Coordinates of C-alpha atoms and ligand atoms in Angstrom, one line a residue:
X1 CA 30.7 -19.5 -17.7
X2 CA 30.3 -16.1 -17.8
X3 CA 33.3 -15.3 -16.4
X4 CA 36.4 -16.9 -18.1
X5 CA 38.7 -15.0 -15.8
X6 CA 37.1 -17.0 -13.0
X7 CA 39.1 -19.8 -11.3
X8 CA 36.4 -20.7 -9.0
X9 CA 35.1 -24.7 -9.3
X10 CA 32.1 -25.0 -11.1
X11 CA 29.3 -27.5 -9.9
X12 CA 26.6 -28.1 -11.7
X13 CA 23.9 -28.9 -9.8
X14 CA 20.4 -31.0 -11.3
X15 CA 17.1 -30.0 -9.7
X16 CA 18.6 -26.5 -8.8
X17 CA 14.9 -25.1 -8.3
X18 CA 13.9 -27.8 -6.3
X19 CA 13.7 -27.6 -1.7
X20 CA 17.0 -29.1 -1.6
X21 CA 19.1 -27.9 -4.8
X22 CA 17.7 -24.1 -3.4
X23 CA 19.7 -24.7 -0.4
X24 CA 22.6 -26.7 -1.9
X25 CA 23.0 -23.9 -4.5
X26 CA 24.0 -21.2 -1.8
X27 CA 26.0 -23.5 0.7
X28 CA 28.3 -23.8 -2.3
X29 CA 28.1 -19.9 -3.7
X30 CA 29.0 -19.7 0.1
X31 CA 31.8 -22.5 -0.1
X32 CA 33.6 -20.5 -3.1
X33 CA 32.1 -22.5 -5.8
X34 CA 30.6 -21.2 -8.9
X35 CA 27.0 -23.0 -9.4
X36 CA 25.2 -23.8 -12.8
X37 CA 21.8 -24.7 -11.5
X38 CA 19.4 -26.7 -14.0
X39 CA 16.1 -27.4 -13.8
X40 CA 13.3 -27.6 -15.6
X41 CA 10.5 -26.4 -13.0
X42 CA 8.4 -29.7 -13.0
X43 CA 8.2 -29.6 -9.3
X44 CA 10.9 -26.9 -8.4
X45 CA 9.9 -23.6 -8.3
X46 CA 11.2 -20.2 -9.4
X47 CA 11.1 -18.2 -5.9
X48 CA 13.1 -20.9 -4.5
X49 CA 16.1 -19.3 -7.0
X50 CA 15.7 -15.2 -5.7
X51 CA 18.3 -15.6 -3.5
X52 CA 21.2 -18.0 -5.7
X53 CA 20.2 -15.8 -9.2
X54 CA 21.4 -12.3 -7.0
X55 CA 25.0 -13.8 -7.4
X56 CA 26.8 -13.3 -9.9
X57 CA 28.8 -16.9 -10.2
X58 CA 25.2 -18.6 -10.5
X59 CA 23.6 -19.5 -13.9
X60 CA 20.3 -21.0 -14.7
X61 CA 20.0 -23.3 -17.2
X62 CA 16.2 -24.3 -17.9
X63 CA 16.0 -27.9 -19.4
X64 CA 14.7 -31.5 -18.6
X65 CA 18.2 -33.9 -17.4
X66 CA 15.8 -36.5 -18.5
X67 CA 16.1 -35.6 -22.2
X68 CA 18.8 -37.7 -23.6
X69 CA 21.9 -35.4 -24.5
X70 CA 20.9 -32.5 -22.6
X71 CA 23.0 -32.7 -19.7
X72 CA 25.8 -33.9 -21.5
X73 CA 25.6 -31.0 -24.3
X74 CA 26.0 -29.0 -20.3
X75 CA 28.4 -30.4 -19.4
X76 CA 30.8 -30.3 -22.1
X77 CA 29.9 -26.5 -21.9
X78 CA 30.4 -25.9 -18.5
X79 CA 33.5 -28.5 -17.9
X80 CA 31.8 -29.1 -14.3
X81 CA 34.6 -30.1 -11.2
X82 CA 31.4 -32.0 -10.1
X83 CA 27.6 -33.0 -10.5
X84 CA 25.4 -32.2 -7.8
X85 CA 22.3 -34.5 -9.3
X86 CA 19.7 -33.9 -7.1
X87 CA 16.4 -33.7 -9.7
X88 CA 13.9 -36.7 -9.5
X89 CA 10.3 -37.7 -9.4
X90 CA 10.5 -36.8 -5.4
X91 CA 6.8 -38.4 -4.1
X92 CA 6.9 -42.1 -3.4
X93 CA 3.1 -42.2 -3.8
X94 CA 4.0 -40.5 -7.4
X95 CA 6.3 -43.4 -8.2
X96 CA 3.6 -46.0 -7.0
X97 CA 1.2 -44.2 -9.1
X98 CA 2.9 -44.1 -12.6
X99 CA 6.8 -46.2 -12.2
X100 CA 7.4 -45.5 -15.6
X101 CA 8.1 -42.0 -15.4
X102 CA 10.0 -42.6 -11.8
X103 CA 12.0 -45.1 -13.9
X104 CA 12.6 -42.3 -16.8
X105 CA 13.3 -39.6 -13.9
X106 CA 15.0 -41.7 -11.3
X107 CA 17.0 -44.4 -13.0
X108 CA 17.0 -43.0 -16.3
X109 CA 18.1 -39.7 -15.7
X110 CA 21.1 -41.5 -13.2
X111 CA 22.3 -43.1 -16.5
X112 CA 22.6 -39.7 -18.4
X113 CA 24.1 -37.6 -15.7
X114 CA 26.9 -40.7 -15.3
X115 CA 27.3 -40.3 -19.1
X116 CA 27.6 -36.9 -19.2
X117 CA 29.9 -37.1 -16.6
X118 CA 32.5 -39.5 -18.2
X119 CA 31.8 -37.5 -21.8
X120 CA 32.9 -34.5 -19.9
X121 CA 35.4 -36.0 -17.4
X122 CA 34.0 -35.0 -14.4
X123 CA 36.0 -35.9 -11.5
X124 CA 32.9 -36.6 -8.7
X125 CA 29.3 -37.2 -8.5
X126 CA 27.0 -36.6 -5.4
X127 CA 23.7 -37.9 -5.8
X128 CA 20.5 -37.2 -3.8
X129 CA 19.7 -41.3 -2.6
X130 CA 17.3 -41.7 0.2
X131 CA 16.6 -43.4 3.1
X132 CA 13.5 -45.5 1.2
X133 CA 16.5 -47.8 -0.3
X134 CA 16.0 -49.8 3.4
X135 CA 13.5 -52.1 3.7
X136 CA 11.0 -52.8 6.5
X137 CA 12.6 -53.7 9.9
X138 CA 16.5 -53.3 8.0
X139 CA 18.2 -52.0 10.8
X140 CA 17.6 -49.4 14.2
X141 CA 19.7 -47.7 13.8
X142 CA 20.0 -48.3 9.6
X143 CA 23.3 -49.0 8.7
X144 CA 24.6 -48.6 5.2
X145 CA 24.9 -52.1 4.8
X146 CA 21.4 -52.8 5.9
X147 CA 20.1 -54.1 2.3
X148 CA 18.8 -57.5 3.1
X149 CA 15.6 -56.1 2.7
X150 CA 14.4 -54.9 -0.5
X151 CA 13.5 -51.3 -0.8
X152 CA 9.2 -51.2 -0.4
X153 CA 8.1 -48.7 -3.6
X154 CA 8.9 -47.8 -6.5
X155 CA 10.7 -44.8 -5.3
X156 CA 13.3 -46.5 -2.9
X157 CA 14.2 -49.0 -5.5
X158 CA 14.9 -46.7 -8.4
X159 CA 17.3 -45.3 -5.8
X160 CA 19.0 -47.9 -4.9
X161 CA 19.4 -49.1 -9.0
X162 CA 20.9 -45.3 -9.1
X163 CA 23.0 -46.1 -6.8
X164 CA 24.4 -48.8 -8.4
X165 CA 24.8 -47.6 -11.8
X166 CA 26.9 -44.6 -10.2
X167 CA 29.2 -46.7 -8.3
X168 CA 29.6 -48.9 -11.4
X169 CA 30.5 -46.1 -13.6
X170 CA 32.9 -44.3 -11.1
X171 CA 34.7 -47.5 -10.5
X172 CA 35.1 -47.8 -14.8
X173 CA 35.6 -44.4 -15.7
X174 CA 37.3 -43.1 -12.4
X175 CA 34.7 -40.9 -11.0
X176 CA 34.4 -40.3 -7.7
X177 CA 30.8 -41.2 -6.4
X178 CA 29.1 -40.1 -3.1
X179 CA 25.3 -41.4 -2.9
X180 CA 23.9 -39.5 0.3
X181 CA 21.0 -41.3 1.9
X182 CA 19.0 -38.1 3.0
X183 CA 16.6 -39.3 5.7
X184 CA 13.4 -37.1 6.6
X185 CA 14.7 -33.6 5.5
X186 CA 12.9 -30.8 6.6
X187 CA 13.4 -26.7 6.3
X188 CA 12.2 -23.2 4.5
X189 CA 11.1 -23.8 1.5
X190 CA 9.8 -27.3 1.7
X191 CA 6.4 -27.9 -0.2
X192 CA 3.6 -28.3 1.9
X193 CA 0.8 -28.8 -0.4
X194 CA 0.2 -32.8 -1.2
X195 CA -1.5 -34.1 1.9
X196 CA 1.9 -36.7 1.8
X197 CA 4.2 -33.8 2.0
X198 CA 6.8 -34.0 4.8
X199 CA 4.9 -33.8 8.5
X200 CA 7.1 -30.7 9.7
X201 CA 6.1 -28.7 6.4
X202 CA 2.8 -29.6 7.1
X203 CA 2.6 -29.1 10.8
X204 CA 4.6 -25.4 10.2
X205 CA 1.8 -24.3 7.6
X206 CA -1.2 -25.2 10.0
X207 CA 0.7 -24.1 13.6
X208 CA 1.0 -20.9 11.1
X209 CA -2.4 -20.3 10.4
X210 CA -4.0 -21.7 13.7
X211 CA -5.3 -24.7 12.2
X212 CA -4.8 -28.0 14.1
X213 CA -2.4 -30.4 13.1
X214 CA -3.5 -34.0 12.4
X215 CA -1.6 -36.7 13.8
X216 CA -1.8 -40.0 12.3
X217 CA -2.2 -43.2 14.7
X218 CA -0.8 -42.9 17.9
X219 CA 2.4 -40.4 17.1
X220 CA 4.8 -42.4 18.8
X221 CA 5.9 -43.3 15.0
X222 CA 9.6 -41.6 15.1
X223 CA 11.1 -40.1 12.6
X224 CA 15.3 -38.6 12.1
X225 CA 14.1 -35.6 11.0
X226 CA 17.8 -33.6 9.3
X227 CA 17.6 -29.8 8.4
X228 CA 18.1 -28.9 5.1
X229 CA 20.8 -26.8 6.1
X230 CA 23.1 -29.3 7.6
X231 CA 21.7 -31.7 4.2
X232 CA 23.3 -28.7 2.4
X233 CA 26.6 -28.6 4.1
X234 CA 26.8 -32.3 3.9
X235 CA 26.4 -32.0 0.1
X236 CA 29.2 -29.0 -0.4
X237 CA 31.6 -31.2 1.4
X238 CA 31.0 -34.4 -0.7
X239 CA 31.8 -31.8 -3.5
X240 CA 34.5 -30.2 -2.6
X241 CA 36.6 -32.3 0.0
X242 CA 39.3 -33.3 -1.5
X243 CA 40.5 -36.9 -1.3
X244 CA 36.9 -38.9 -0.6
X245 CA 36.6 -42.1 -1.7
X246 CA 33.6 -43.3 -3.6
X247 CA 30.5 -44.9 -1.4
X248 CA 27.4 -44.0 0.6
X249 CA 26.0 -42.4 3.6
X250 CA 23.0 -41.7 5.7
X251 CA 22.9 -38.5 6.0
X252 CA 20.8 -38.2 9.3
X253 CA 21.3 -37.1 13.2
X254 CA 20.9 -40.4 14.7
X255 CA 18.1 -39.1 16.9
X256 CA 14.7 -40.4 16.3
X257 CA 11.7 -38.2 17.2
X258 CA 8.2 -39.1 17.2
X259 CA 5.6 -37.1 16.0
X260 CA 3.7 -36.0 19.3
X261 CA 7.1 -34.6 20.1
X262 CA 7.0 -32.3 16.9
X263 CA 3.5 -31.1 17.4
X264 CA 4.4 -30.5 20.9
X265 CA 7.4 -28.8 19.8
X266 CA 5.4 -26.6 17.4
X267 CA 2.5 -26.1 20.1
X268 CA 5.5 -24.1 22.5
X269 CA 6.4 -21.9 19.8
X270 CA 3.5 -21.0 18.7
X271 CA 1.2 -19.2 21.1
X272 CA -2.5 -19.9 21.4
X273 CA -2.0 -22.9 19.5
X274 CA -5.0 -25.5 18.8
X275 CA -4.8 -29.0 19.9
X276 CA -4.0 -31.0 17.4
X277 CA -6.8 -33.6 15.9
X278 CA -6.2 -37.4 16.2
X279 CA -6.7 -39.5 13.0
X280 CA -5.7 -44.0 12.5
X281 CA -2.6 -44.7 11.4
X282 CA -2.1 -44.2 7.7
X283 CA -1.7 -47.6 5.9
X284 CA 2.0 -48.2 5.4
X285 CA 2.8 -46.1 7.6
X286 CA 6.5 -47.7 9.2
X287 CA 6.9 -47.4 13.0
X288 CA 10.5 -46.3 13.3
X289 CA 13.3 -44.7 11.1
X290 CA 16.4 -43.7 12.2
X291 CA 19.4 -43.9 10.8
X292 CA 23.5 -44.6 12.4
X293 CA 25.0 -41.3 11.1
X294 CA 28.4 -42.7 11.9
X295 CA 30.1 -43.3 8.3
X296 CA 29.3 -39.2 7.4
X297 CA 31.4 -38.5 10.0
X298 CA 34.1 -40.7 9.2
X299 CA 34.1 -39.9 5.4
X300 CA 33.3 -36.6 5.6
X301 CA 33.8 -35.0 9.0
X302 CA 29.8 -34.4 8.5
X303 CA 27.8 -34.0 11.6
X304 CA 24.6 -32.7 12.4
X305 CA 24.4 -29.3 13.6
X306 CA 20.4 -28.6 13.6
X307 CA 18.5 -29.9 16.8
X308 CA 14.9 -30.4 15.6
X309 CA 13.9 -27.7 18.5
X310 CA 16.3 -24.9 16.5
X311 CA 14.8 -26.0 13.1
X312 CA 11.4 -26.0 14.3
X313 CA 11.7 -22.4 15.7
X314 CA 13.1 -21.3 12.3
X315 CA 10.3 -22.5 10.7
X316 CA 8.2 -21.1 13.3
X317 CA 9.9 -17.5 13.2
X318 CA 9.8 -17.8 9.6
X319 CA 6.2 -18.3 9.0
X320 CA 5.2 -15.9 11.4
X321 CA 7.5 -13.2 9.8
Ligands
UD2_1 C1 8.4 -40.2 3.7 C2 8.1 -40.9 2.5 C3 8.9 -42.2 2.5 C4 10.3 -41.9 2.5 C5 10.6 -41.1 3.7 C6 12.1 -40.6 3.8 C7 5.7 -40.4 2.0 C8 4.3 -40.8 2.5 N1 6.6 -41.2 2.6 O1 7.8 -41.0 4.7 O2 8.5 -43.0 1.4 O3 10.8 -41.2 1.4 O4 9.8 -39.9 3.9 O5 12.7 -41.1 4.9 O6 6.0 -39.6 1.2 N2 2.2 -37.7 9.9 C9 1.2 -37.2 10.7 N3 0.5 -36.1 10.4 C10 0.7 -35.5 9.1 C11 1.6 -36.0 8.3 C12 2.4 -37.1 8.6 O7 1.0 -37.7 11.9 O8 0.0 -34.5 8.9 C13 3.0 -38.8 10.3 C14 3.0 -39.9 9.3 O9 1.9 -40.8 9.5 C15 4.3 -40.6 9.6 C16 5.2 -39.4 10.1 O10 4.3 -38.3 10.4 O11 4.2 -41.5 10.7 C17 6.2 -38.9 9.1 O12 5.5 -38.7 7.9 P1 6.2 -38.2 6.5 O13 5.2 -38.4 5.4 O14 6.7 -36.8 6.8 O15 7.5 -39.1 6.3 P2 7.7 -40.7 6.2 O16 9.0 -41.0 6.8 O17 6.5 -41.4 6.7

């Protein structure tokens, strides 16, 4: 790095730019660690960097982790203590639409970072999974374990292959793999432009500019709805803990919340607020997600911190500001 006198850790993280890697990047500046964030700004975004790119032990690196031999040629600059490898094709309706480029940018892209990883011996991996690897009806709560049930798009099952090839390569090569299963992350800086963004980003934006929300079927769907910030802490102790054991966890509250409880959430913070507009169900739509956020705690002493009513008035204080 730029600094040879520098003893920090390194951690390289993929998809640096992106909602989540913005976050992740400054929970480990925070944490001590010395960051090289890449990304290659397909769906991450510039401003989303300000803050990280005002420190001096963070450096950019713009390039695709998709590209054979680009994160490995990284890697063996950087001599990373660990790969935060959080880039991916991140819309399941994107995977449904063209699964050749989720399998080049979700499975693919796995395969190189665990490459570049062993090339570069890297001790640990954390990797961004998702709680789309569970089928329909796996599990209330989901367990880890809940995979009798195959994952129901493209998305969920490139994944769960990730996954896979991870563990296989940290039990070969001796790397240490975490795979967190992020359930329905939420927080500044989420995208709220595709209609299928995330419901809080979406609800936040129109709360913000006195537009009703709409609210799809009868909004007694529920949701376990984590903060990005607790999804970033959860990720810089994966990192950085020393002793973990290879494996995979939700990373969730454990408390579902439907979606008339958000909007009325949202309609208390927000004065003058419009009703929100009723609309069917989406197709597809599942009933109920939560997950058991037992094993975090056990592996990682990782709890939830955020209630949804402190994230939602962030957002809401945010927007207004
Ligand atoms: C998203 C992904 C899913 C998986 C999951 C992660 C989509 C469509 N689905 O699904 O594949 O990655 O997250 O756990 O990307 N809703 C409204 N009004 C709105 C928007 C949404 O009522 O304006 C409802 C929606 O019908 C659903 C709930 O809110 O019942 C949550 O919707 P979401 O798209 O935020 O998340 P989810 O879990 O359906």
């Amino acid at each position: 790095m730029h600094n040879p006198g520098n003893r920090r850790p390194v951690v390289l993280v993929t998809g640096a730019a992106g909602f989540i890697g913005s976050h992740v990047n400054e929970a480990l500046l925070r944490a001590g660690c010395a960051v090289v964030g890449v990304d290659n700004f397909r769906t991450g975004r510039r401003e989303n960097l300000r803050s990280a790119l005002e420190a001096p032990d963070f450096t950019l690196r713009e390039a695709d982790v998709a590209e054979p031999g680009v994160l490995a040629a990284i890697a063996a600059e950087v001599r990373p203590a660990a790969i935060v490898h959080l880039a991916a094709l991140v819309s399941v309706q994107e995977s449904v639409a063209d699964p050749d480029l989720n399998f080049r940018l979700n499975v693919q892209a796995t395969h190189l970072v665990a490459e570049a990883a062993r090339a570069s011996g890297v001790a640990r991996i954390v990797f961004a999974s998702s709680a789309a690897v569970y089928g329909e009806g796996a599990g209330e709560p989901l367990r880890e374990s809940d995979l009798r049930t195959p994952p129901i798009s493209p998305y969920g099952a490139a994944k769960l292959a990730s996954e896979s090839l991870l563990l296989g390569h940290g039990a070969s090569y001796g790397i240490t793999i975490r795979c967190h299963r992020f359930f329905n992350v939420y927080g500044p800086r989420q995208d709220p432009r595709s209609p299928y963004s995330g419901v809080i980003s979406l609800f936040a934006r129109e709360f913000s500019a006195g537009r009703p929300v709409t609210i799809y079927g009868d909004g007694e769907q529920t949701r376990d709805f984590v903060s990005v910030h607790d999804v970033a802490r959860a990720v810089v102790l994966a990192a950085t803990r020393p002793g973990l054991a290879s494996g995979a966890a939700n990373i969730c509250t454990g408390r579902p919340i439907s979606v008339n409880r958000l909007a009325a959430i949202f309609g208390s913070l927000v004065p003058g607020a419009s009703a929100p507009r009723r609309e069917p169900a989406r197709p597809g739509d599942i009933r109920h997600s939560v997950g058991d956020p037992s094993r975090a705690a056990a592996d990682l002493g990782f709890g939830a911190e955020w209630a949804v009513e402190k994230g939602l008035g962030e957002l809401a204080g945010t927007r207004a500001a």
